[in-house]
Tab-separated table of N, CA and C in Angstrom:
chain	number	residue	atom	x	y	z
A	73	UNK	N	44.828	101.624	82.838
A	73	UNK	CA	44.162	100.340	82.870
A	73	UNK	C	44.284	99.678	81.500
A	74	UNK	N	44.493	97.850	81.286
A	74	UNK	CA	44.392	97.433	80.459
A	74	UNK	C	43.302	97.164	79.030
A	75	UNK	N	43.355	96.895	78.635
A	75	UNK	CA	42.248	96.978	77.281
A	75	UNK	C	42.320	95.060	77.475
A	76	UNK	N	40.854	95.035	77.459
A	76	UNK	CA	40.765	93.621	76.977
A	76	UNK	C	39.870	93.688	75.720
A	77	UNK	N	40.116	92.319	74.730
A	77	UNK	CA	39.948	92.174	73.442
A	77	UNK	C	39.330	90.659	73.477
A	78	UNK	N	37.801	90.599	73.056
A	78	UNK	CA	37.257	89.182	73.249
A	78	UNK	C	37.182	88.642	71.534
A	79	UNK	N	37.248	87.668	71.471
A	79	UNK	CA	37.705	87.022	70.215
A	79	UNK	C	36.767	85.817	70.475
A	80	UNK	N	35.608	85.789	69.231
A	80	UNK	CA	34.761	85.369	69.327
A	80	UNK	C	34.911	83.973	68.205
A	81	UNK	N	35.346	82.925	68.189
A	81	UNK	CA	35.912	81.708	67.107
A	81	UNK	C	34.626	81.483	66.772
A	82	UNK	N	34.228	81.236	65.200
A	82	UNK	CA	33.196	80.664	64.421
A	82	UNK	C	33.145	80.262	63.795
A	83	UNK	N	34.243	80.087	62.897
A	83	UNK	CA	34.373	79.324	61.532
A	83	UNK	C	36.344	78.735	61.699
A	84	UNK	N	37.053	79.286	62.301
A	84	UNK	CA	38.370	78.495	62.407
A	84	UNK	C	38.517	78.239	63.985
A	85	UNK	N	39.173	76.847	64.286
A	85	UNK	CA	39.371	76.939	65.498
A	85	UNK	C	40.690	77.485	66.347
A	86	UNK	N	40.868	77.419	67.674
A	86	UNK	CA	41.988	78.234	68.337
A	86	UNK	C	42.945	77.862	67.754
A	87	UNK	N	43.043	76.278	67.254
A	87	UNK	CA	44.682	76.206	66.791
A	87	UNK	C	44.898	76.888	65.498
A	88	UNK	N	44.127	77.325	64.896
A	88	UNK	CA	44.082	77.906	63.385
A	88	UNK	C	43.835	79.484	63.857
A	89	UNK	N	43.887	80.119	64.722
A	89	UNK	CA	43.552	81.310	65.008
A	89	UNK	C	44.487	81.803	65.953
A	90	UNK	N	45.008	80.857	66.996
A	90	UNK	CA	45.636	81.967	67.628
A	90	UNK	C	47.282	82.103	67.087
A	91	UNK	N	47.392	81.049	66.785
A	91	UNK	CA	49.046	82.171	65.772
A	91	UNK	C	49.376	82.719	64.920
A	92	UNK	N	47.960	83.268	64.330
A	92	UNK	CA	47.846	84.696	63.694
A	92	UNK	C	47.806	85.593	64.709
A	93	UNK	N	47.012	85.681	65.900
A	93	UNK	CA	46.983	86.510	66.744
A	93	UNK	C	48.545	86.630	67.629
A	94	UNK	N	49.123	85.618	67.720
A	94	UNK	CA	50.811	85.617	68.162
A	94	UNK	C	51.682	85.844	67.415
A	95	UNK	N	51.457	85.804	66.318
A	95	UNK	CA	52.365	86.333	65.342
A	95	UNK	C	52.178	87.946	65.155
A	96	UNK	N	50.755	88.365	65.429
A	96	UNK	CA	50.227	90.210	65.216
A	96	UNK	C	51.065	90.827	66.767
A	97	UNK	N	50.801	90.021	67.593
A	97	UNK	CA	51.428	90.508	68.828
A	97	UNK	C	53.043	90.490	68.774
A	98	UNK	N	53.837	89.732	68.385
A	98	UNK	CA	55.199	89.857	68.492
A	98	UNK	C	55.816	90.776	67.448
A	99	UNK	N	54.883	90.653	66.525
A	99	UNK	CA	55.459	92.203	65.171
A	99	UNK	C	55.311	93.966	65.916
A	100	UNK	N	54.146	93.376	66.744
A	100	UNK	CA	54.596	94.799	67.541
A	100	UNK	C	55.599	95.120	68.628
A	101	UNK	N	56.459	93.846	68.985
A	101	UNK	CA	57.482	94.080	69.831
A	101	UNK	C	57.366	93.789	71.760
A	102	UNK	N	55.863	92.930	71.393
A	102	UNK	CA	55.061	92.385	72.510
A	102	UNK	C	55.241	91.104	72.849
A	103	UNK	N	55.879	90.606	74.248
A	103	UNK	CA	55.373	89.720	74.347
A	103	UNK	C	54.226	88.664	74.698
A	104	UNK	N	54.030	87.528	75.177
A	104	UNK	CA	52.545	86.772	75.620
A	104	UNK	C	53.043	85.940	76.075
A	105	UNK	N	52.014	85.762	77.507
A	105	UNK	CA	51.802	84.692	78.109
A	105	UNK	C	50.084	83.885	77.704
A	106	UNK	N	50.495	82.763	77.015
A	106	UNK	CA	49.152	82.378	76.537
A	106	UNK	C	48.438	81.258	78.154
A	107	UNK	N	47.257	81.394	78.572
A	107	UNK	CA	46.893	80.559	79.740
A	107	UNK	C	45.438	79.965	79.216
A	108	UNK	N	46.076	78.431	79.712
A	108	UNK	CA	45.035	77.388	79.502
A	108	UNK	C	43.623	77.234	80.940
A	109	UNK	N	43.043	76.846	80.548
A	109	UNK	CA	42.156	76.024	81.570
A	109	UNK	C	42.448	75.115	82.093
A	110	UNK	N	43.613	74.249	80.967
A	110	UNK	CA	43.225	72.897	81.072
A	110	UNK	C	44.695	72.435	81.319
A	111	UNK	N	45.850	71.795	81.683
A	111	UNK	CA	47.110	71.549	82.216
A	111	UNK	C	47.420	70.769	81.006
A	112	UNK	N	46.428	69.806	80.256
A	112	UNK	CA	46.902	68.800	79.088
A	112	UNK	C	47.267	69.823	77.749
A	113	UNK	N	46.593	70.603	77.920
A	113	UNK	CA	46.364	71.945	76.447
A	113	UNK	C	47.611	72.754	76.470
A	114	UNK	N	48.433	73.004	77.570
A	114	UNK	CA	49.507	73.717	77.139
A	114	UNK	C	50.550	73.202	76.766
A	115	UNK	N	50.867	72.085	76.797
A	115	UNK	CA	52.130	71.150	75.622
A	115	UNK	C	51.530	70.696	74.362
A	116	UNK	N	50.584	70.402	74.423
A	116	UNK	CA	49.060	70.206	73.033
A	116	UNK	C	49.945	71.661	72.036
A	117	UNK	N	49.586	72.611	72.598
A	117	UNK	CA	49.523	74.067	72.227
A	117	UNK	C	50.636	74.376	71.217
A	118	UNK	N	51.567	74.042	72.818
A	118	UNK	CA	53.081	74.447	72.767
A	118	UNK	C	53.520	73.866	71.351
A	119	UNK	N	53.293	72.263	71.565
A	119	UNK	CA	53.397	71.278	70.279
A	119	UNK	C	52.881	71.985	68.735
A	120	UNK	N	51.887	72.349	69.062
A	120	UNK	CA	50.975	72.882	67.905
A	120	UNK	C	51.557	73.762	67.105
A	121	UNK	N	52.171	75.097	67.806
A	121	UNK	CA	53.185	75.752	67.245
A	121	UNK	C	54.497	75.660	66.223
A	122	UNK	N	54.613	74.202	66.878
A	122	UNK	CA	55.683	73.815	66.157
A	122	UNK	C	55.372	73.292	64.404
A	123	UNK	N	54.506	73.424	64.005
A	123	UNK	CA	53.740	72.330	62.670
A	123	UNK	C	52.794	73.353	62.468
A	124	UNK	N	52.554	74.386	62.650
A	124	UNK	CA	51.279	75.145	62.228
A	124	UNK	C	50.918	75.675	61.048
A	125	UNK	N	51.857	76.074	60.372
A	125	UNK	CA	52.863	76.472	59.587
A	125	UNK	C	54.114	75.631	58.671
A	126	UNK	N	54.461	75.432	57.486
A	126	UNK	CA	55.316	74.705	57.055
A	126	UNK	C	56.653	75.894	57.021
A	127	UNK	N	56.127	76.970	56.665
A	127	UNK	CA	57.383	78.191	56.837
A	127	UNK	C	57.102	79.155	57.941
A	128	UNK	N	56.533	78.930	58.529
A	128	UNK	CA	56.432	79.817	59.721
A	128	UNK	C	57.264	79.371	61.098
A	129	UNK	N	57.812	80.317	61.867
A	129	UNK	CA	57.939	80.218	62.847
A	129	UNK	C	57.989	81.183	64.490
A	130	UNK	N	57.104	80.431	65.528
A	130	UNK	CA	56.547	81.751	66.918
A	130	UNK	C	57.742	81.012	67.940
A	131	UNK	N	58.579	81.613	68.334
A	131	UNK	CA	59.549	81.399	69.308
A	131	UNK	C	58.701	81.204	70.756
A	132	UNK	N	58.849	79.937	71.094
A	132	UNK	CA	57.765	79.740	72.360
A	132	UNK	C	58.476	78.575	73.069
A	133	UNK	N	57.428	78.592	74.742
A	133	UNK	CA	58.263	77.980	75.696
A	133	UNK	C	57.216	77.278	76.482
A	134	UNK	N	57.155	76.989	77.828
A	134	UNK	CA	56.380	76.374	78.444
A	134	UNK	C	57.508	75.989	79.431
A	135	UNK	N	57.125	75.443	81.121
A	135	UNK	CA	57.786	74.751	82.187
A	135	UNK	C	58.381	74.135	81.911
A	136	UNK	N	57.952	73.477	81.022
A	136	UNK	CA	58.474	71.682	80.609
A	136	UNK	C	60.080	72.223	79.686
A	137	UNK	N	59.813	73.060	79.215
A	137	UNK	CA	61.539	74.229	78.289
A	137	UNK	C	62.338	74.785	79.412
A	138	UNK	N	61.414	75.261	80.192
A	138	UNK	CA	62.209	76.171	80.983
A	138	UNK	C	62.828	77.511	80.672
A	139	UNK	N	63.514	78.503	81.021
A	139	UNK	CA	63.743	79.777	80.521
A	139	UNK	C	62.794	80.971	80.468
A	140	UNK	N	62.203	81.058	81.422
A	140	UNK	CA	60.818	81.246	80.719
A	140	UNK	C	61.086	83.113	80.555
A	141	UNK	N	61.918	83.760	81.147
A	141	UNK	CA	62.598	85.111	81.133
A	141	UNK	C	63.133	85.266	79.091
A	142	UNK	N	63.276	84.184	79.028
A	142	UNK	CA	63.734	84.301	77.292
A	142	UNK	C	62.724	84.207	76.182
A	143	UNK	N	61.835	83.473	77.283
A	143	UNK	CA	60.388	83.090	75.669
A	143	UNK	C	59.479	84.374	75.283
A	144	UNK	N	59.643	84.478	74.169
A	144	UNK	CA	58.455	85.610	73.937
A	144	UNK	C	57.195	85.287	74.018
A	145	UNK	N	56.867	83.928	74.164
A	145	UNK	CA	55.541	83.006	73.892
A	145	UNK	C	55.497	82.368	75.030
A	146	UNK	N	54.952	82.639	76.371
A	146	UNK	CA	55.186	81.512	77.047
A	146	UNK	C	53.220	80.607	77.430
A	147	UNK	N	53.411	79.268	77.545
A	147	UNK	CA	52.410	78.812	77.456
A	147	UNK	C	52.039	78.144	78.905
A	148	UNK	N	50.745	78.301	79.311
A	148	UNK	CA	50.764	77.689	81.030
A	148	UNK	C	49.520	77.637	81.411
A	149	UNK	N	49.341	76.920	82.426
A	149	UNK	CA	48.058	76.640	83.022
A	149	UNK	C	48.177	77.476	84.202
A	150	UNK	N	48.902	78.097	84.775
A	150	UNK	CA	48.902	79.427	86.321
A	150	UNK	C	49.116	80.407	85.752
A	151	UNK	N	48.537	81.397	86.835
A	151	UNK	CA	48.333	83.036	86.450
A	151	UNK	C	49.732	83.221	87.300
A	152	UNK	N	50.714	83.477	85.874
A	152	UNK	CA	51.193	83.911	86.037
A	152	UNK	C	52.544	84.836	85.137
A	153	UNK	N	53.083	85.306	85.160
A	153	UNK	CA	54.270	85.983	84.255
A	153	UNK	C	55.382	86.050	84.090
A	154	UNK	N	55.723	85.428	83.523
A	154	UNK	CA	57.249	84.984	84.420
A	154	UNK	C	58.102	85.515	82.652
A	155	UNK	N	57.637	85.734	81.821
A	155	UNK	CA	58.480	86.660	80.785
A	155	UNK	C	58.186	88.105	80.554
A	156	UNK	N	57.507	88.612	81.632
A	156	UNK	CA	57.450	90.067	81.589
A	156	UNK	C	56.232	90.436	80.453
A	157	UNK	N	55.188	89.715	79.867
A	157	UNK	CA	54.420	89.834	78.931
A	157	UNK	C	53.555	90.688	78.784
A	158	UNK	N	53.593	92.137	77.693
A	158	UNK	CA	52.279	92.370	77.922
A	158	UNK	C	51.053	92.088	77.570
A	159	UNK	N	51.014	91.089	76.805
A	159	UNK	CA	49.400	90.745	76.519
A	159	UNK	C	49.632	89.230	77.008
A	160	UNK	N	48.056	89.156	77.426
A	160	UNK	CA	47.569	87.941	77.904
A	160	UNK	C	46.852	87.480	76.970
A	161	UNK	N	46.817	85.753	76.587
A	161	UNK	CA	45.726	85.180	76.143
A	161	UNK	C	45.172	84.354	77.215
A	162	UNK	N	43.922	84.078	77.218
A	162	UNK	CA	43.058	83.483	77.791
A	162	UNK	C	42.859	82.697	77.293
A	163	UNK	N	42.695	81.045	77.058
A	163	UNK	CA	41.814	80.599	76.312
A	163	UNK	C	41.263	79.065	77.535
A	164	UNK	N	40.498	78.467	76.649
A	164	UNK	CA	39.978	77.391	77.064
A	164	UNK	C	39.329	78.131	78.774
A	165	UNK	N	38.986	78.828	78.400
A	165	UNK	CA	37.787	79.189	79.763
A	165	UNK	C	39.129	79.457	81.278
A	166	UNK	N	40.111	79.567	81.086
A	166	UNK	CA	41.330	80.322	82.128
A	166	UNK	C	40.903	81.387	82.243
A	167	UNK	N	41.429	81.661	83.982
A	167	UNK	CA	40.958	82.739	84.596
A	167	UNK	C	42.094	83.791	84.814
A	168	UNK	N	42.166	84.758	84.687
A	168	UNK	CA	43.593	85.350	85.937
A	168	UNK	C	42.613	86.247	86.665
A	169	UNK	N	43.913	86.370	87.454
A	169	UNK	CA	43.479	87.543	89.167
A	169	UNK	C	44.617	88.831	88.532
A	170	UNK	N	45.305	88.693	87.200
A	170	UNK	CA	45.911	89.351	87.276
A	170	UNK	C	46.421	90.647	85.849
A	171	UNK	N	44.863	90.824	85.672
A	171	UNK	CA	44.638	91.341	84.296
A	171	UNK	C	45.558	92.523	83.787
A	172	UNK	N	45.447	93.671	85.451
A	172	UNK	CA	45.887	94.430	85.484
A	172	UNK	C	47.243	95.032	85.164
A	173	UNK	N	48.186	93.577	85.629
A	173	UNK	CA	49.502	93.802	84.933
A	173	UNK	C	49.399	93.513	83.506
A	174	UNK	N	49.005	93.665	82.903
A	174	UNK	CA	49.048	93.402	81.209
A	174	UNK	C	48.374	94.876	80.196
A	175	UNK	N	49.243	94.817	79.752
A	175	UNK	CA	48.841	95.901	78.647
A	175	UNK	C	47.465	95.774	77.881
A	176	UNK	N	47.527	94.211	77.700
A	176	UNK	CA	46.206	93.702	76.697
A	176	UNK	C	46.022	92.708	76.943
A	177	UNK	N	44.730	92.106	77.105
A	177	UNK	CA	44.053	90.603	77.965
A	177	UNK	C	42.898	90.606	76.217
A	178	UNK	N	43.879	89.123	76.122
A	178	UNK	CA	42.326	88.961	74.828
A	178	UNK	C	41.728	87.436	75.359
A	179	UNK	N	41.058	87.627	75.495
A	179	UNK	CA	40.229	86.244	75.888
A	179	UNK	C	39.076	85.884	74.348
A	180	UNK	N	39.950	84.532	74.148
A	180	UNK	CA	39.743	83.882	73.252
A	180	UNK	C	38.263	82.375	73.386
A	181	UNK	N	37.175	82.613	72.980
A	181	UNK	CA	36.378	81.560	73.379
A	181	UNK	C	35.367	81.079	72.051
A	182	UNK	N	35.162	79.744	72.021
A	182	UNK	CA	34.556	79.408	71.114
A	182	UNK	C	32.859	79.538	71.346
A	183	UNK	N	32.354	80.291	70.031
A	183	UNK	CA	31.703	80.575	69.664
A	183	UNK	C	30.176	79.205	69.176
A	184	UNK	N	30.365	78.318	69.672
A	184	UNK	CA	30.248	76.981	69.093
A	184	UNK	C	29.914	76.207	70.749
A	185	UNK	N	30.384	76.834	71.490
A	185	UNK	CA	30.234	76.167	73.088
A	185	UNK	C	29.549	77.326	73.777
A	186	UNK	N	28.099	76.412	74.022
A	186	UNK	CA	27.357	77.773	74.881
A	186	UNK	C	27.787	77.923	76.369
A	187	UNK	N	28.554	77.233	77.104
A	187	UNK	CA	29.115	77.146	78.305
A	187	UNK	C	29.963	77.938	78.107
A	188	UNK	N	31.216	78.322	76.916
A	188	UNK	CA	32.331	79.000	76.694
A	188	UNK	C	31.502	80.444	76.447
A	189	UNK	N	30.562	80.781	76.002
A	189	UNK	CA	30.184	82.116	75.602
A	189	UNK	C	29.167	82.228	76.676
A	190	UNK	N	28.620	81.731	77.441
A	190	UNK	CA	28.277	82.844	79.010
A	190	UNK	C	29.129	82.914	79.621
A	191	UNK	N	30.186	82.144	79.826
A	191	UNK	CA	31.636	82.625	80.388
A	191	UNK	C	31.947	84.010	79.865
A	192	UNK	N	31.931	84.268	78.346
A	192	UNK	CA	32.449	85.421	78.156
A	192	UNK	C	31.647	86.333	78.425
A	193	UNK	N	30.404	86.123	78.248
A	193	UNK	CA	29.326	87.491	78.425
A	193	UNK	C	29.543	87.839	80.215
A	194	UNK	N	29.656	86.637	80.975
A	194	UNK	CA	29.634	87.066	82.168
A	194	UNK	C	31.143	87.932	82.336
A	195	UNK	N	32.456	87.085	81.987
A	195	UNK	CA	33.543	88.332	81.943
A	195	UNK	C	33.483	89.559	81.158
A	196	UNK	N	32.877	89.841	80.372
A	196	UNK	CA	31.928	91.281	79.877
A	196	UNK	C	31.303	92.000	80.720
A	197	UNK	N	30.418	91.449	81.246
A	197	UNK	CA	29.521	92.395	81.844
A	197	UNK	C	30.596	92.873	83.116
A	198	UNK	N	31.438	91.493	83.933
A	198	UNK	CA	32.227	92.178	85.351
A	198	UNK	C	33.128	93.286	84.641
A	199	UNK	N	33.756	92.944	83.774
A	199	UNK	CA	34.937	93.478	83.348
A	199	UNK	C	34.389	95.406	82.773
A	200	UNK	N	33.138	95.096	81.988
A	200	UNK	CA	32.720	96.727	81.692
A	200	UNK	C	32.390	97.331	82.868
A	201	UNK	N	31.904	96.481	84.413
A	201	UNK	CA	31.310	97.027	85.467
A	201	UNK	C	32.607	98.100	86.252
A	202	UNK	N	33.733	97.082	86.086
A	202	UNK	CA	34.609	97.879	86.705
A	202	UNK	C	35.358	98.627	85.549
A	203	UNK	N	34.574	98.975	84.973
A	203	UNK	CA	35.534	99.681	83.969
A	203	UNK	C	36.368	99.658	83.028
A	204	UNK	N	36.953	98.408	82.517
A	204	UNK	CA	37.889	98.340	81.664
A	204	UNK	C	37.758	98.895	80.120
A	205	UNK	N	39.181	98.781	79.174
A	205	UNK	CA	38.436	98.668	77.803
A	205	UNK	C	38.111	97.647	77.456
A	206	UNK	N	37.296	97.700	76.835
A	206	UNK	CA	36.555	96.258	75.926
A	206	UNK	C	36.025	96.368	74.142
A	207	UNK	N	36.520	95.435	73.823
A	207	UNK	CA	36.156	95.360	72.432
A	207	UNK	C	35.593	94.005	72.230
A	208	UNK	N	35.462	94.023	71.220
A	208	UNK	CA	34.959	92.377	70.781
A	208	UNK	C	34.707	92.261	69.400
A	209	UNK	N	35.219	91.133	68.607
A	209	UNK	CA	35.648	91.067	67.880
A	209	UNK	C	35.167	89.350	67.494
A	210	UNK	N	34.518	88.930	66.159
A	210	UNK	CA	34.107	88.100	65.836
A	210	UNK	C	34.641	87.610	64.289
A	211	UNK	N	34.689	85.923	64.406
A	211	UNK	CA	35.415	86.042	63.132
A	211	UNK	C	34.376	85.755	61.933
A	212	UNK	N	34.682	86.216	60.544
A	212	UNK	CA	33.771	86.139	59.600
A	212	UNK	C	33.752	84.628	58.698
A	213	UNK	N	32.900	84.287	57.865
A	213	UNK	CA	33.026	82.771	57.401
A	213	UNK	C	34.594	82.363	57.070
A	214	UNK	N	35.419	83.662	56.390
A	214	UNK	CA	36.496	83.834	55.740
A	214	UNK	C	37.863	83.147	57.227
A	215	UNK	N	37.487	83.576	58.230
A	215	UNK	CA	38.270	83.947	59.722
A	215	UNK	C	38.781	84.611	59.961
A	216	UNK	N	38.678	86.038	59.391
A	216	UNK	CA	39.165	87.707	59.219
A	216	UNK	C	38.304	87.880	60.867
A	217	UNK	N	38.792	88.782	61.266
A	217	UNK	CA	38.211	89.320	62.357
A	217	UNK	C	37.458	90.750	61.791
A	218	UNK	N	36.267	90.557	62.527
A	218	UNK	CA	35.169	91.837	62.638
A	218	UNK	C	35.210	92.326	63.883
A	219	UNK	N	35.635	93.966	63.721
A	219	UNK	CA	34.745	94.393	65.369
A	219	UNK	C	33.304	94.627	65.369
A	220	UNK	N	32.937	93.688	66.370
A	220	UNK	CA	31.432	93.685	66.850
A	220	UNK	C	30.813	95.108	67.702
A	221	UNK	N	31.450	95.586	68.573
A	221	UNK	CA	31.393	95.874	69.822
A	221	UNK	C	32.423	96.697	70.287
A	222	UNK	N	32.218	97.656	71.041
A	222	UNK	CA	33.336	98.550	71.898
A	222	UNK	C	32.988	98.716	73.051
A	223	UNK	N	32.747	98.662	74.011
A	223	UNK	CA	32.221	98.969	75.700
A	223	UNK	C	32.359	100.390	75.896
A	224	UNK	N	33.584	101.225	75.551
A	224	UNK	CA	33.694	102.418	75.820
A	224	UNK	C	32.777	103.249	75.255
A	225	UNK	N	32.699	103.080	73.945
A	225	UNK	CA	31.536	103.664	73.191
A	225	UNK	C	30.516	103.870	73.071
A	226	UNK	N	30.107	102.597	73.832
A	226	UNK	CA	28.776	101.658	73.220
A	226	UNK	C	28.845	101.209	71.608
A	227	UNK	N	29.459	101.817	71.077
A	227	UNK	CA	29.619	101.727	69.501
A	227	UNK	C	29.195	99.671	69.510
A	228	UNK	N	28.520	99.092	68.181
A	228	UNK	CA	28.367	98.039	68.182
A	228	UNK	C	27.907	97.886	66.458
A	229	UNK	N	28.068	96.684	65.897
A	229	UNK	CA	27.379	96.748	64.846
A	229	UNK	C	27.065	95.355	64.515
């Protein structure tokens, strides 16, 4: 079974956070399918990538590119996989039915939206019910990530 990883935003937002987290995932030889809520947010995203960074660069795709068997990054509003990915991002309150194929599901939610964080507590509580791994992970004033929390453990601090 997969490990999911909740990522709790507090001081930087997703566009300042998650391509550190896409950049940690592809150094390990992983790819991602990142999934929106929202259909306007994944060319937003896609776009975002491109400028995030003045020397950086995350090899990424979306429908609108096409290829999607070649992107290591692919970006979308459907659950779905179409580059073989094993980690999932979640963000903007997106759902999948399809956690299970993924090595690692991090669901990304702002910390700042109380609608976005009972979303997560409620995918917490289903997700520890049936068992999964769970961690959770909050960012510090700096935007270093802290682990909060482990489900398996109970471990928490």
């Amino acid at each position: 079974m997969s490990e999911t990883m909740y990522y709790h935003l507090q001081t930087k937002p997703l566009e300042q956070a998650l391509p550190q987290l896409l950049a940690a995932t592809l150094k390990r030889g992983w790819k991602a399918v990142v999934m929106t809520g929202e259909t306007g947010r994944v060319e937003a995203l896609t776009e975002h990538l491109w400028s995030y960074e003045e020397d950086s660069f995350l090899p990424h795709g979306n429908a609108k590119d096409g290829n999607a068997e070649l992107q290591p990054i692919w970006f979308t509003d459907q659950d779905e996989n179409p580059n073989q990915a094993e980690v999932l991002f979640l963000v903007d309150s997106a759902e999948s039915q399809n956690l299970n194929s993924y090595t690692r599901v991090c669901r990304i939610f702002n910390g700042n939206d109380d609608h976005a964080v009972q979303q997560a507590r409620l995918a917490w509580k289903t997700e520890n019910e049936a068992g999964r791994a769970l961690t959770y992970w909050q960012q510090t004033e700096q935007g270093a990530w802290t682990k909060k929390a482990d489900a398996n453990t109970k471990e928490s601090s």
